Short mmCIF file of N, CA and C in Angstrom, two decimals:
data_model
loop_
_atom_site.label_atom_id
_atom_site.label_comp_id
_atom_site.label_asym_id
_atom_site.label_seq_id
_atom_site.Cartn_x
_atom_site.Cartn_y
_atom_site.Cartn_z
N GLU A 1 121.66 110.07 117.49
CA GLU A 1 122.84 109.49 116.84
C GLU A 1 123.05 107.81 117.71
N ILE A 2 123.12 106.83 117.25
CA ILE A 2 123.16 106.22 118.44
C ILE A 2 124.62 104.70 118.17
N ASN A 3 125.06 104.56 118.09
CA ASN A 3 126.52 103.82 117.79
C ASN A 3 126.40 102.67 118.84
N SER A 4 126.79 101.78 117.93
CA SER A 4 127.33 100.16 117.73
C SER A 4 128.95 99.35 117.36
N SER A 5 129.33 99.02 118.44
CA SER A 5 130.83 98.76 117.80
C SER A 5 131.07 97.49 117.98
N THR A 6 132.19 97.04 117.36
CA THR A 6 132.79 95.20 118.12
C THR A 6 134.14 95.80 117.61
N THR A 7 134.73 94.73 118.74
CA THR A 7 136.23 94.87 118.13
C THR A 7 136.93 93.95 117.20
N SER A 8 136.11 92.82 116.77
CA SER A 8 137.11 92.09 116.05
C SER A 8 135.82 90.86 114.97
N LEU A 9 136.41 91.07 113.88
CA LEU A 9 135.34 89.85 113.11
C LEU A 9 135.86 88.31 113.33
N SER A 10 137.07 88.20 114.30
CA SER A 10 137.28 86.83 114.17
C SER A 10 137.62 86.46 112.78
N GLY A 11 137.75 86.99 111.66
CA GLY A 11 138.21 86.35 111.03
C GLY A 11 136.83 86.61 109.54
N ALA A 12 135.95 86.69 109.88
CA ALA A 12 135.05 86.86 109.06
C ALA A 12 135.12 88.28 107.80
N ASP A 13 134.27 87.98 106.66
CA ASP A 13 134.40 89.22 105.93
C ASP A 13 133.11 89.80 106.65
N SER A 14 132.35 89.85 107.02
CA SER A 14 131.22 90.57 107.06
C SER A 14 130.77 89.90 108.73
N ASP A 15 129.83 90.96 109.10
CA ASP A 15 128.99 90.55 110.89
C ASP A 15 127.74 91.66 110.44
N THR A 16 127.25 91.20 111.27
CA THR A 16 125.27 91.67 111.27
C THR A 16 125.83 92.13 112.51
N ARG A 17 125.36 94.00 112.71
CA ARG A 17 125.27 94.48 113.61
C ARG A 17 123.85 94.91 114.17
N GLU A 18 122.98 94.64 115.19
CA GLU A 18 121.55 94.95 115.90
C GLU A 18 121.77 96.46 116.38
N ILE A 19 121.13 97.08 116.06
CA ILE A 19 120.89 98.76 116.75
C ILE A 19 119.50 98.62 117.93
N ASP A 20 119.90 98.66 119.01
CA ASP A 20 118.98 98.41 120.00
C ASP A 20 118.31 100.20 119.94
N PHE A 21 117.11 100.52 119.38
CA PHE A 21 116.17 101.36 119.67
C PHE A 21 114.88 102.05 120.73
N SER A 22 115.26 100.95 121.69
CA SER A 22 115.14 100.75 122.63
C SER A 22 114.47 102.47 123.21
N ASP A 23 115.58 102.70 123.76
CA ASP A 23 115.26 104.37 124.27
C ASP A 23 115.14 105.70 123.37
N ASN A 24 115.01 105.09 122.57
CA ASN A 24 114.30 106.37 121.74
C ASN A 24 112.57 106.00 121.26
N ASP A 25 112.36 107.02 121.81
CA ASP A 25 111.28 106.95 121.20
C ASP A 25 110.57 107.48 120.12
N PHE A 26 110.31 107.09 118.78
CA PHE A 26 109.86 106.97 117.73
C PHE A 26 108.50 107.09 117.34
N ASN A 27 107.64 106.99 118.20
CA ASN A 27 106.21 106.51 118.27
C ASN A 27 105.43 107.72 118.05
N ASP A 28 106.91 109.10 117.80
CA ASP A 28 105.76 110.46 117.40
C ASP A 28 106.17 110.98 116.43
N LEU A 29 106.74 110.47 115.36
CA LEU A 29 107.47 110.44 114.38
C LEU A 29 105.74 110.98 113.56
N GLY A 30 105.36 112.18 112.56
CA GLY A 30 104.72 112.28 112.16
C GLY A 30 104.80 112.25 111.11
N ASP A 31 103.54 112.55 109.61
CA ASP A 31 103.60 111.80 108.68
C ASP A 31 104.62 112.80 107.53
N GLY A 32 105.43 111.69 106.94
CA GLY A 32 106.39 112.56 106.63
C GLY A 32 107.31 111.23 105.87
N SER A 33 108.75 111.90 105.10
CA SER A 33 109.92 111.19 104.73
C SER A 33 110.97 111.41 105.68
N TYR A 34 111.91 109.99 105.87
CA TYR A 34 113.06 110.01 106.90
C TYR A 34 114.09 109.14 106.01
N THR A 35 115.19 109.97 106.79
CA THR A 35 116.33 109.45 105.92
C THR A 35 116.88 108.76 107.51
N VAL A 36 117.45 107.41 107.81
CA VAL A 36 118.45 106.59 108.24
C VAL A 36 119.98 107.36 107.60
N ASP A 37 120.51 107.25 108.29
CA ASP A 37 122.09 107.61 107.79
C ASP A 37 122.99 106.85 108.44
N TYR A 38 123.88 106.12 107.83
CA TYR A 38 124.79 104.67 108.91
C TYR A 38 125.97 104.86 107.66
N GLY A 39 126.81 104.62 109.05
CA GLY A 39 128.68 104.44 108.01
C GLY A 39 128.49 103.29 109.45
N ALA A 40 130.23 102.99 108.55
CA ALA A 40 131.14 102.02 110.10
C ALA A 40 132.42 101.90 109.53
N LYS A 41 133.29 101.99 110.27
CA LYS A 41 134.97 102.09 110.03
C LYS A 41 135.20 101.45 110.72
N ASP A 42 136.67 100.79 110.19
CA ASP A 42 137.49 100.06 111.62
C ASP A 42 138.98 100.86 111.79
N GLU A 43 139.87 100.71 112.34
CA GLU A 43 140.45 100.72 113.15
C GLU A 43 141.72 101.00 111.97
N ALA A 44 141.55 100.56 110.64
CA ALA A 44 143.04 101.11 109.58
C ALA A 44 142.15 102.80 109.16
N GLY A 45 141.05 102.96 109.33
CA GLY A 45 140.66 104.31 109.03
C GLY A 45 139.77 104.04 107.74
N ASN A 46 139.85 102.56 107.02
CA ASN A 46 138.59 102.35 106.42
C ASN A 46 136.95 102.78 106.70
N SER A 47 136.35 103.63 105.74
CA SER A 47 134.68 103.31 105.75
C SER A 47 134.32 103.37 105.26
N VAL A 48 132.86 103.25 105.28
CA VAL A 48 131.69 102.91 104.47
C VAL A 48 130.29 103.67 104.89
N SER A 49 129.62 104.15 104.10
CA SER A 49 128.18 104.50 104.97
C SER A 49 127.25 105.15 103.81
N SER A 50 126.10 105.09 104.15
CA SER A 50 124.29 104.78 103.23
C SER A 50 123.83 105.44 104.17
N SER A 51 122.51 105.38 103.44
CA SER A 51 121.37 105.68 104.10
C SER A 51 120.44 105.00 104.00
N TRP A 52 119.19 105.26 104.78
CA TRP A 52 118.01 104.22 104.16
C TRP A 52 116.87 105.58 104.99
N SER A 53 115.56 105.31 103.52
CA SER A 53 115.10 106.14 103.67
C SER A 53 113.60 105.40 104.02
N PHE A 54 112.24 105.85 104.39
CA PHE A 54 111.39 105.59 104.67
C PHE A 54 110.04 106.87 104.77
N VAL A 55 108.76 106.49 104.94
CA VAL A 55 108.31 107.38 104.97
C VAL A 55 106.66 106.45 106.05
N VAL A 56 106.18 107.60 106.57
CA VAL A 56 105.42 107.68 108.29
C VAL A 56 103.91 108.21 106.77
N ASP A 57 103.19 107.37 107.01
CA ASP A 57 101.78 107.85 106.26
C ASP A 57 100.61 107.28 107.11
N THR A 58 100.12 108.36 108.17
CA THR A 58 98.97 107.77 109.01
C THR A 58 97.38 107.99 108.39
N VAL A 59 97.63 108.90 107.19
CA VAL A 59 96.15 109.31 106.59
C VAL A 59 95.41 108.24 105.89
N ASP A 60 94.17 108.10 106.18
CA ASP A 60 93.35 107.43 105.21
C ASP A 60 92.89 107.77 104.09
N PRO A 61 92.62 107.31 102.86
CA PRO A 61 92.43 107.97 101.79
C PRO A 61 91.36 107.96 101.76
N ASP A 62 90.48 109.75 102.33
CA ASP A 62 89.01 109.41 102.60
C ASP A 62 88.61 110.90 101.64
N PRO A 63 88.54 110.62 100.73
CA PRO A 63 88.38 112.01 99.53
C PRO A 63 86.55 112.66 99.81
N ASP A 64 86.63 113.69 99.02
CA ASP A 64 85.19 114.48 99.30
C ASP A 64 84.86 114.56 97.79
N ASN A 65 83.53 114.83 98.01
CA ASN A 65 83.40 115.18 96.41
C ASN A 65 83.23 114.20 95.64
N VAL A 66 83.28 113.03 95.81
CA VAL A 66 83.41 111.47 94.68
C VAL A 66 82.18 111.75 93.82
N VAL A 67 82.07 111.70 92.76
CA VAL A 67 80.89 111.65 91.62
C VAL A 67 81.59 110.87 90.52
N PHE A 68 80.89 109.83 90.78
CA PHE A 68 80.32 109.09 89.33
C PHE A 68 79.52 108.78 88.09
N GLU A 69 80.28 109.18 87.03
CA GLU A 69 79.64 109.83 85.92
C GLU A 69 79.95 108.86 84.38
N ASP A 70 78.20 108.76 83.64
CA ASP A 70 79.38 107.86 82.41
C ASP A 70 79.26 108.77 81.36
N GLU A 71 79.53 108.26 80.41
CA GLU A 71 80.62 108.65 79.18
C GLU A 71 79.98 109.73 78.50
N ASP A 72 78.21 110.48 79.21
CA ASP A 72 77.99 111.80 78.87
C ASP A 72 78.49 112.39 79.12
N GLY A 73 78.52 112.34 81.04
CA GLY A 73 79.01 113.22 81.67
C GLY A 73 78.01 113.49 82.51
N ASP A 74 76.54 112.73 82.81
CA ASP A 74 76.08 112.65 83.09
C ASP A 74 75.80 111.19 84.58
N GLU A 75 75.62 111.89 85.80
CA GLU A 75 75.65 111.69 87.01
C GLU A 75 74.95 110.31 86.99
N PHE A 76 76.03 108.94 87.76
CA PHE A 76 74.43 108.23 87.32
C PHE A 76 73.68 108.02 88.68
N GLU A 77 72.82 107.06 88.50
CA GLU A 77 71.83 107.07 89.66
C GLU A 77 71.55 105.16 89.17
N GLU A 78 70.57 105.34 90.69
CA GLU A 78 70.09 103.91 90.46
C GLU A 78 69.14 103.44 89.27
N ALA A 79 69.13 103.30 88.44
CA ALA A 79 68.45 102.63 87.06
C ALA A 79 69.14 101.55 86.11
N ASP A 80 68.68 102.00 84.61
CA ASP A 80 69.68 100.81 84.06
C ASP A 80 69.68 101.36 82.80
N TYR A 81 71.18 100.75 81.97
CA TYR A 81 71.93 102.08 81.06
C TYR A 81 71.59 100.58 79.77
N ASP A 82 71.42 101.36 79.05
CA ASP A 82 71.33 100.83 77.37
C ASP A 82 73.01 100.34 76.72
N VAL A 83 73.16 99.54 76.90
CA VAL A 83 74.84 99.26 76.28
C VAL A 83 74.60 98.20 75.15
N GLU A 84 73.45 98.18 74.51
CA GLU A 84 73.41 97.46 72.99
C GLU A 84 74.29 98.16 72.09
N GLY A 85 75.57 96.46 72.17
CA GLY A 85 75.93 96.44 71.08
C GLY A 85 78.21 97.49 71.19
N GLU A 86 77.79 97.16 72.17
CA GLU A 86 78.94 97.99 73.27
C GLU A 86 79.93 96.97 73.53
N ASN A 87 81.28 97.68 73.93
CA ASN A 87 81.91 96.42 73.99
C ASN A 87 82.21 96.24 75.66
N ASP A 88 81.91 97.61 76.21
CA ASP A 88 82.44 97.85 77.64
C ASP A 88 81.63 98.72 77.75
N PHE A 89 81.57 99.40 79.24
CA PHE A 89 80.48 100.27 79.69
C PHE A 89 81.67 101.52 80.73
N PRO A 90 81.96 102.43 80.43
CA PRO A 90 83.42 103.40 81.19
C PRO A 90 82.33 103.93 82.39
N VAL A 91 82.83 104.17 83.22
CA VAL A 91 82.11 104.71 84.67
C VAL A 91 83.28 106.00 84.65
N ASP A 92 83.28 107.30 84.77
CA ASP A 92 83.90 108.21 85.44
C ASP A 92 84.22 108.48 86.81
N VAL A 93 85.21 108.31 87.49
CA VAL A 93 85.55 108.61 88.75
C VAL A 93 85.86 109.92 89.14
N SER A 94 85.54 110.65 89.82
CA SER A 94 86.29 112.08 89.97
C SER A 94 85.56 111.96 91.98
N PHE A 95 87.17 112.32 92.49
CA PHE A 95 86.90 113.10 94.18
C PHE A 95 88.12 113.80 93.92
N GLU A 96 88.75 114.51 95.30
CA GLU A 96 89.03 115.76 95.82
C GLU A 96 89.03 115.17 96.84
N ALA A 97 90.80 114.93 96.82
CA ALA A 97 91.69 114.64 98.11
C ALA A 97 90.85 115.43 99.62
N SER A 98 90.75 114.90 100.50
CA SER A 98 90.97 115.28 101.78
C SER A 98 91.66 115.52 102.95
N ASN A 99 92.87 115.22 102.04
CA ASN A 99 94.26 115.27 103.18
C ASN A 99 95.30 115.19 102.23
N ASP A 100 96.50 115.26 102.50
CA ASP A 100 97.72 115.29 101.99
C ASP A 100 98.46 114.19 101.86
N HIS A 101 98.73 113.33 101.49
CA HIS A 101 98.96 112.14 101.57
C HIS A 101 100.72 111.67 101.06
N GLU A 102 101.85 111.22 102.26
CA GLU A 102 102.85 111.11 101.27
C GLU A 102 103.15 110.06 100.75
N SER A 103 102.66 108.53 100.38
CA SER A 103 102.70 108.01 99.62
C SER A 103 102.11 107.70 98.62
N THR A 104 101.93 107.28 97.92
CA THR A 104 101.41 107.11 96.47
C THR A 104 99.81 106.07 96.98
N VAL A 105 98.74 106.76 96.07
CA VAL A 105 97.44 106.48 96.97
C VAL A 105 97.07 105.07 95.44
N THR A 106 96.19 103.97 95.55
CA THR A 106 95.84 103.45 93.83
C THR A 106 94.44 103.07 94.55
N ALA A 107 93.82 103.13 93.03
CA ALA A 107 92.34 103.26 93.38
C ALA A 107 92.33 102.09 92.53
N GLN A 108 91.83 101.53 92.97
CA GLN A 108 90.71 100.41 91.90
C GLN A 108 89.66 99.86 92.35
N CYS A 109 89.25 99.91 90.98
CA CYS A 109 87.55 99.50 90.69
C CYS A 109 87.20 97.88 90.95
N LEU A 110 86.40 98.24 91.40
CA LEU A 110 85.07 96.88 92.20
C LEU A 110 84.16 97.14 91.59
N ILE A 111 84.06 96.17 90.83
CA ILE A 111 82.80 95.38 90.36
C ILE A 111 81.93 94.52 90.71
N ASN A 112 80.38 94.58 91.34
CA ASN A 112 79.98 93.29 92.45
C ASN A 112 81.03 92.63 93.48
N GLY A 113 82.24 93.55 94.04
CA GLY A 113 83.13 93.12 95.04
C GLY A 113 84.39 92.66 94.52
N ASP A 114 84.50 91.92 93.33
CA ASP A 114 85.91 91.90 92.26
C ASP A 114 86.43 93.31 92.32
N GLU A 115 87.76 92.89 92.09
CA GLU A 115 88.43 94.01 91.18
C GLU A 115 88.80 93.76 90.17
N GLU A 116 88.01 94.25 89.37
CA GLU A 116 87.62 94.55 87.67
C GLU A 116 88.02 95.64 87.47
N GLY A 117 87.97 95.93 85.88
CA GLY A 117 87.56 97.60 85.40
C GLY A 117 89.19 98.59 85.33
N GLY A 118 89.99 98.11 85.72
CA GLY A 118 90.66 99.11 85.95
C GLY A 118 91.73 99.48 87.34
N SER A 119 92.59 100.35 87.28
CA SER A 119 93.22 101.10 88.45
C SER A 119 93.98 101.50 87.91
N GLU A 120 94.56 102.98 88.84
CA GLU A 120 94.88 104.23 88.36
C GLU A 120 95.96 104.39 89.77
N ASP A 121 96.95 104.68 89.75
CA ASP A 121 98.31 105.56 90.78
C ASP A 121 97.77 106.62 90.71
N PHE A 122 98.15 107.34 92.29
CA PHE A 122 98.30 108.73 92.07
C PHE A 122 99.52 109.09 92.85
N ASP A 123 100.05 109.54 92.68
CA ASP A 123 101.45 110.10 93.44
C ASP A 123 101.45 111.57 94.29
N ASN A 124 101.89 111.58 95.54
CA ASN A 124 101.61 113.14 96.18
C ASN A 124 100.36 113.92 96.12
N LEU A 125 99.37 113.19 96.63
CA LEU A 125 98.22 113.76 96.08
C LEU A 125 97.81 114.78 97.80
N ASP A 126 97.52 116.14 97.43
CA ASP A 126 97.68 116.90 98.36
C ASP A 126 96.48 117.71 98.80
N GLU A 127 95.98 117.71 99.98
CA GLU A 127 94.46 118.33 100.37
C GLU A 127 93.98 118.96 99.48
N ASN A 128 92.74 118.89 98.99
CA ASN A 128 91.76 119.31 97.65
C ASN A 128 92.53 119.11 96.38
N ASP A 129 93.27 118.35 95.78
CA ASP A 129 93.71 118.40 94.47
C ASP A 129 92.49 117.77 94.14
N GLU A 130 91.93 117.93 92.82
CA GLU A 130 91.10 117.09 92.33
C GLU A 130 90.86 116.00 91.71
N GLU A 131 91.06 114.65 90.99
CA GLU A 131 91.59 113.89 90.20
C GLU A 131 90.42 113.01 90.32
N SER A 132 90.34 112.27 88.85
CA SER A 132 89.68 111.24 87.98
C SER A 132 90.80 110.37 87.78
N PHE A 133 89.11 109.46 87.43
CA PHE A 133 90.61 107.83 86.28
C PHE A 133 88.32 107.49 85.70
N THR A 134 89.20 105.87 84.95
CA THR A 134 87.85 105.48 84.41
C THR A 134 87.94 104.00 84.81
N CYS A 135 87.33 103.48 84.79
CA CYS A 135 86.63 101.72 85.43
C CYS A 135 85.98 101.74 83.99
N ASP A 136 86.31 100.29 82.93
CA ASP A 136 85.66 100.12 81.95
C ASP A 136 85.12 98.77 82.62
N ILE A 137 83.93 98.69 82.51
CA ILE A 137 82.86 97.36 82.77
C ILE A 137 82.70 96.78 81.70
N ASP A 138 83.48 94.77 81.48
CA ASP A 138 83.52 94.67 80.56
C ASP A 138 82.15 93.92 80.22
N ASP A 139 81.66 93.77 79.02
CA ASP A 139 80.50 92.74 78.43
C ASP A 139 80.10 91.80 79.51
N SER A 140 81.13 91.09 80.00
CA SER A 140 80.67 90.06 80.98
C SER A 140 79.56 90.31 81.76
N TYR A 141 79.68 91.69 82.09
CA TYR A 141 78.47 92.21 83.26
C TYR A 141 76.96 92.24 82.89
N PHE A 142 77.19 92.60 81.02
CA PHE A 142 75.80 93.43 80.76
C PHE A 142 74.61 92.39 81.01
N ASP A 143 73.28 93.22 80.87
CA ASP A 143 72.17 92.00 81.24
C ASP A 143 71.86 91.39 82.57
N GLY A 144 72.40 92.52 83.43
CA GLY A 144 72.41 92.52 84.94
C GLY A 144 72.65 93.96 85.80
N ASP A 145 72.35 93.73 86.86
CA ASP A 145 73.12 94.97 87.95
C ASP A 145 74.33 94.35 87.96
N VAL A 146 75.12 95.68 88.61
CA VAL A 146 76.49 95.80 88.74
C VAL A 146 76.21 96.81 90.01
N ASP A 147 77.06 96.57 91.47
CA ASP A 147 77.08 96.93 92.15
C ASP A 147 78.54 97.35 91.77
N PHE A 148 78.93 99.12 92.18
CA PHE A 148 79.85 99.53 91.55
C PHE A 148 80.38 100.52 92.79
N GLU A 149 81.94 99.87 93.11
CA GLU A 149 82.36 100.83 93.99
C GLU A 149 83.68 100.74 93.49
N PHE A 150 84.80 101.40 94.62
CA PHE A 150 86.44 101.58 94.32
C PHE A 150 86.96 101.62 95.70
N ARG A 151 87.92 101.75 95.62
CA ARG A 151 89.16 101.50 96.87
C ARG A 151 90.05 102.43 96.75
N LEU A 152 90.43 103.24 97.51
CA LEU A 152 91.40 103.90 97.64
C LEU A 152 92.11 103.44 98.73
N GLU A 153 94.03 102.92 98.81
CA GLU A 153 94.86 102.64 98.92
C GLU A 153 96.06 102.98 98.86
N ASP A 154 97.26 103.81 100.39
CA ASP A 154 98.28 104.59 99.90
C ASP A 154 98.88 102.95 100.25
N GLY A 155 100.13 103.54 100.03
CA GLY A 155 101.82 102.49 100.27
C GLY A 155 102.03 102.44 101.66
N ALA A 156 101.15 103.00 102.40
CA ALA A 156 101.25 102.52 103.87
C ALA A 156 100.39 101.55 104.85
N GLY A 157 98.99 101.14 103.71
CA GLY A 157 97.87 100.12 103.97
C GLY A 157 96.95 100.77 104.26
N ASN A 158 96.77 102.68 104.40
CA ASN A 158 95.56 102.82 105.02
C ASN A 158 94.43 102.82 103.41
N GLU A 159 93.71 102.15 103.59
CA GLU A 159 92.38 102.10 103.09
C GLU A 159 91.33 102.87 103.20
N LEU A 160 90.39 102.85 101.56
CA LEU A 160 88.66 103.34 102.25
C LEU A 160 88.26 102.81 101.06
N THR A 161 86.87 102.27 101.07
CA THR A 161 86.04 101.70 100.44
C THR A 161 84.70 102.55 100.41
N SER A 162 84.06 102.63 98.45
CA SER A 162 83.54 104.52 98.55
C SER A 162 82.04 103.29 98.22
N ASP A 163 81.15 104.51 98.70
CA ASP A 163 79.95 103.50 98.87
C ASP A 163 79.33 103.29 97.84
N SER A 164 78.41 102.25 97.72
CA SER A 164 78.31 101.47 96.55
C SER A 164 77.37 102.09 95.04
N VAL A 165 76.95 101.95 94.38
CA VAL A 165 76.06 102.50 93.09
C VAL A 165 75.42 101.19 92.40
N THR A 166 74.61 100.65 93.25
CA THR A 166 73.97 99.85 91.97
C THR A 166 72.95 100.26 90.63
N PHE A 167 73.41 100.01 89.33
CA PHE A 167 72.38 100.37 88.40
C PHE A 167 72.96 98.68 87.23
N GLY A 168 72.12 98.65 85.87
CA GLY A 168 71.52 97.92 85.34
C GLY A 168 72.44 97.84 83.91
N LEU A 169 73.24 97.07 83.28
CA LEU A 169 73.44 96.99 82.01
C LEU A 169 72.68 96.03 81.48
N ASP A 170 71.45 96.81 80.22
CA ASP A 170 70.80 96.21 79.64
C ASP A 170 71.18 96.36 77.94
N GLU A 171 71.62 94.60 77.35
CA GLU A 171 71.59 94.63 76.45
C GLU A 171 71.04 94.03 75.18
N SER A 172 69.95 93.66 76.21
CA SER A 172 68.78 92.90 75.26
C SER A 172 68.03 93.68 74.86
N ASP A 173 67.43 93.77 73.94
CA ASP A 173 65.95 94.42 73.23
C ASP A 173 64.87 92.85 74.31
N PRO A 174 63.41 93.82 74.53
CA PRO A 174 62.75 93.06 74.91
C PRO A 174 61.83 92.35 74.32
N THR A 175 62.01 90.66 74.81
CA THR A 175 61.33 89.49 73.57
C THR A 175 59.96 90.16 74.46
N VAL A 176 58.47 89.69 72.77
CA VAL A 176 57.21 88.91 73.74
C VAL A 176 56.86 87.61 73.32
N SER A 177 56.54 86.58 74.01
CA SER A 177 56.50 85.46 73.71
C SER A 177 54.86 84.73 73.14
N SER A 178 53.80 85.84 73.74
CA SER A 178 53.01 85.60 73.45
C SER A 178 51.59 87.15 72.94
N VAL A 179 51.09 86.83 72.05
CA VAL A 179 49.92 88.21 72.00
C VAL A 179 48.37 87.52 71.99
N GLU A 180 48.07 87.80 72.97
CA GLU A 180 45.79 87.67 72.76
C GLU A 180 45.71 89.07 72.61
#
């Protein structure tokens, strides 16, 4: 409990109070949700109270068993994939959470280093939870190599970017320019 008081507002309708927490050691707060209750009352007995909540989250989203699969359920290899007649190329990503997370974890698809292909939010990930999401690589990346990876970032700014896998998306038929 920390008290702060003033004896007069000098005719003002409101006053801003700063509370000095320097005598308290908050560096040892563990991961979790916390609530600060506060209130004010005047000499006439009028009072008001409310609360403020925050989350301490120091855990990096460092998943286990990350798997990239194509729409047929085959794990990606560094190879070429035929995408003729397709509008996009879906990449299914699955992973297992390695820790409990106090805040929402957002998965963002990265294609050639750019945030494209979609994102997904995961609330209250617990250790060993198995999750999945799909990234759609649009046809502007066809007929070239793609460096695919994803980033996980929680509400506290802890983040991890996966290892990259490179594969080709081949939309064009081969051409023959001359025959001898």
